[in-house]
Amino acid sequence: MADVLTAEAVRDQLNGLPGWSGDPAGITRTVELASFRDAIAVVDRVAAVAEELDHHPDIDIRWRTVTFRCVTHSARGVTHHDLGLARRIDAIVGEHG
């Protein structure tokens, strides 16, 4: 099982992830896309990456606004897996920005 990061480590890592916030209990980013179709396209791409990594974010879709929450449920906190997934989410969102 992966180790949960300390509050300081999460804070340090979030400095390199603009738009993300959180603490050792979970990290979150909300993005607004141009349309509902774009929001669904981003979620679909994130779902494919999540399956590839076997690490799945919580996703909330509200019209064209999507919120991603990453936490390693089995570890009960944020691990390096969550930070890696956050970077992949950022890349996908950036392609639709």
Tab-separated table of C-alpha atoms in Angstrom:
chain	number	residue	atom	x	y	z
A	1	MET	CA	0.000	0.000	0.000
A	2	ALA	CA	1.218	3.522	-0.771
A	3	ASP	CA	2.069	5.890	2.067
A	4	VAL	CA	-0.163	8.866	2.795
A	5	LEU	CA	1.706	12.131	2.296
A	6	THR	CA	2.133	14.614	5.110
A	7	ALA	CA	0.334	17.947	5.050
A	8	GLU	CA	3.617	19.660	4.211
A	9	ALA	CA	4.344	17.257	1.339
A	10	VAL	CA	0.842	17.734	-0.113
A	11	ARG	CA	1.178	21.509	0.183
A	12	ASP	CA	4.585	21.425	-1.542
A	13	GLN	CA	3.275	19.247	-4.378
A	14	LEU	CA	0.175	21.411	-4.861
A	15	ASN	CA	2.450	24.392	-5.526
A	16	GLY	CA	3.293	22.679	-8.816
A	17	LEU	CA	-0.335	21.878	-9.641
A	18	PRO	CA	-2.173	25.156	-10.358
A	19	GLY	CA	-5.897	24.951	-9.716
A	20	TRP	CA	-5.611	22.048	-7.270
A	21	SER	CA	-6.262	22.434	-3.566
A	22	GLY	CA	-6.539	20.115	-0.635
A	23	ASP	CA	-4.760	18.377	2.176
A	24	PRO	CA	-3.768	14.805	3.081
A	25	ALA	CA	-7.468	13.805	3.046
A	26	GLY	CA	-7.867	14.601	-0.678
A	27	ILE	CA	-7.015	16.993	-3.485
A	28	THR	CA	-9.558	18.703	-5.722
A	29	ARG	CA	-9.706	20.713	-8.918
A	30	THR	CA	-12.763	22.225	-10.590
A	31	VAL	CA	-12.625	23.145	-14.263
A	32	GLU	CA	-15.105	24.833	-16.566
A	33	LEU	CA	-15.163	23.646	-20.158
A	34	ALA	CA	-16.630	25.376	-23.204
A	35	SER	CA	-19.641	23.050	-23.432
A	36	PHE	CA	-21.301	20.020	-21.910
A	37	ARG	CA	-19.890	17.876	-24.740
A	38	ASP	CA	-16.373	19.095	-23.919
A	39	ALA	CA	-16.929	18.280	-20.250
A	40	ILE	CA	-18.042	14.759	-21.122
A	41	ALA	CA	-15.106	14.339	-23.528
A	42	VAL	CA	-12.661	15.293	-20.771
A	43	VAL	CA	-14.332	12.923	-18.312
A	44	ASP	CA	-14.223	10.140	-20.903
A	45	ARG	CA	-10.473	10.648	-21.439
A	46	VAL	CA	-9.844	10.805	-17.685
A	47	ALA	CA	-11.820	7.578	-17.282
A	48	ALA	CA	-9.560	5.845	-19.809
A	49	VAL	CA	-6.435	7.027	-17.965
A	50	ALA	CA	-7.937	5.994	-14.620
A	51	GLU	CA	-8.560	2.498	-15.953
A	52	GLU	CA	-5.008	2.351	-17.330
A	53	LEU	CA	-3.587	3.373	-13.934
A	54	ASP	CA	-6.167	1.391	-11.922
A	55	HIS	CA	-6.588	4.561	-9.876
A	56	HIS	CA	-9.931	6.335	-10.101
A	57	PRO	CA	-10.851	9.902	-9.128
A	58	ASP	CA	-14.219	10.967	-7.821
A	59	ILE	CA	-15.834	13.026	-10.583
A	60	ASP	CA	-18.760	15.424	-10.344
A	61	ILE	CA	-20.233	16.841	-13.571
A	62	ARG	CA	-22.504	19.886	-13.486
A	63	TRP	CA	-23.293	20.981	-17.048
A	64	ARG	CA	-19.876	22.174	-18.254
A	65	THR	CA	-18.216	22.298	-14.845
A	66	VAL	CA	-16.302	19.214	-13.717
A	67	THR	CA	-14.786	18.623	-10.292
A	68	PHE	CA	-12.109	15.982	-9.835
A	69	ARG	CA	-11.195	14.673	-6.379
A	70	CYS	CA	-8.209	12.405	-5.944
A	71	VAL	CA	-7.539	10.301	-2.867
A	72	THR	CA	-6.175	6.802	-2.446
A	73	HIS	CA	-9.149	5.236	-0.681
A	74	SER	CA	-7.239	2.124	0.379
A	75	ALA	CA	-4.607	4.305	2.087
A	76	ARG	CA	-7.222	6.750	3.409
A	77	GLY	CA	-5.369	9.778	2.089
A	78	VAL	CA	-3.328	11.423	-0.643
A	79	THR	CA	-0.417	9.427	-2.040
A	80	HIS	CA	1.944	9.908	-4.960
A	81	HIS	CA	-0.625	8.014	-7.075
A	82	ASP	CA	-3.049	10.908	-6.633
A	83	LEU	CA	-0.482	13.504	-7.639
A	84	GLY	CA	0.390	11.535	-10.767
A	85	LEU	CA	-3.278	11.236	-11.673
A	86	ALA	CA	-3.740	14.976	-11.062
A	87	ARG	CA	-0.938	15.703	-13.546
A	88	ARG	CA	-2.570	13.450	-16.133
A	89	ILE	CA	-5.933	15.175	-15.547
A	90	ASP	CA	-4.239	18.554	-16.043
A	91	ALA	CA	-2.778	17.414	-19.365
A	92	ILE	CA	-6.181	16.249	-20.579
A	93	VAL	CA	-7.916	19.453	-19.459
A	94	GLY	CA	-5.162	21.494	-21.116
A	95	GLU	CA	-5.873	19.835	-24.445
A	96	HIS	CA	-9.499	20.984	-24.185
A	97	GLY	CA	-8.736	24.478	-22.845
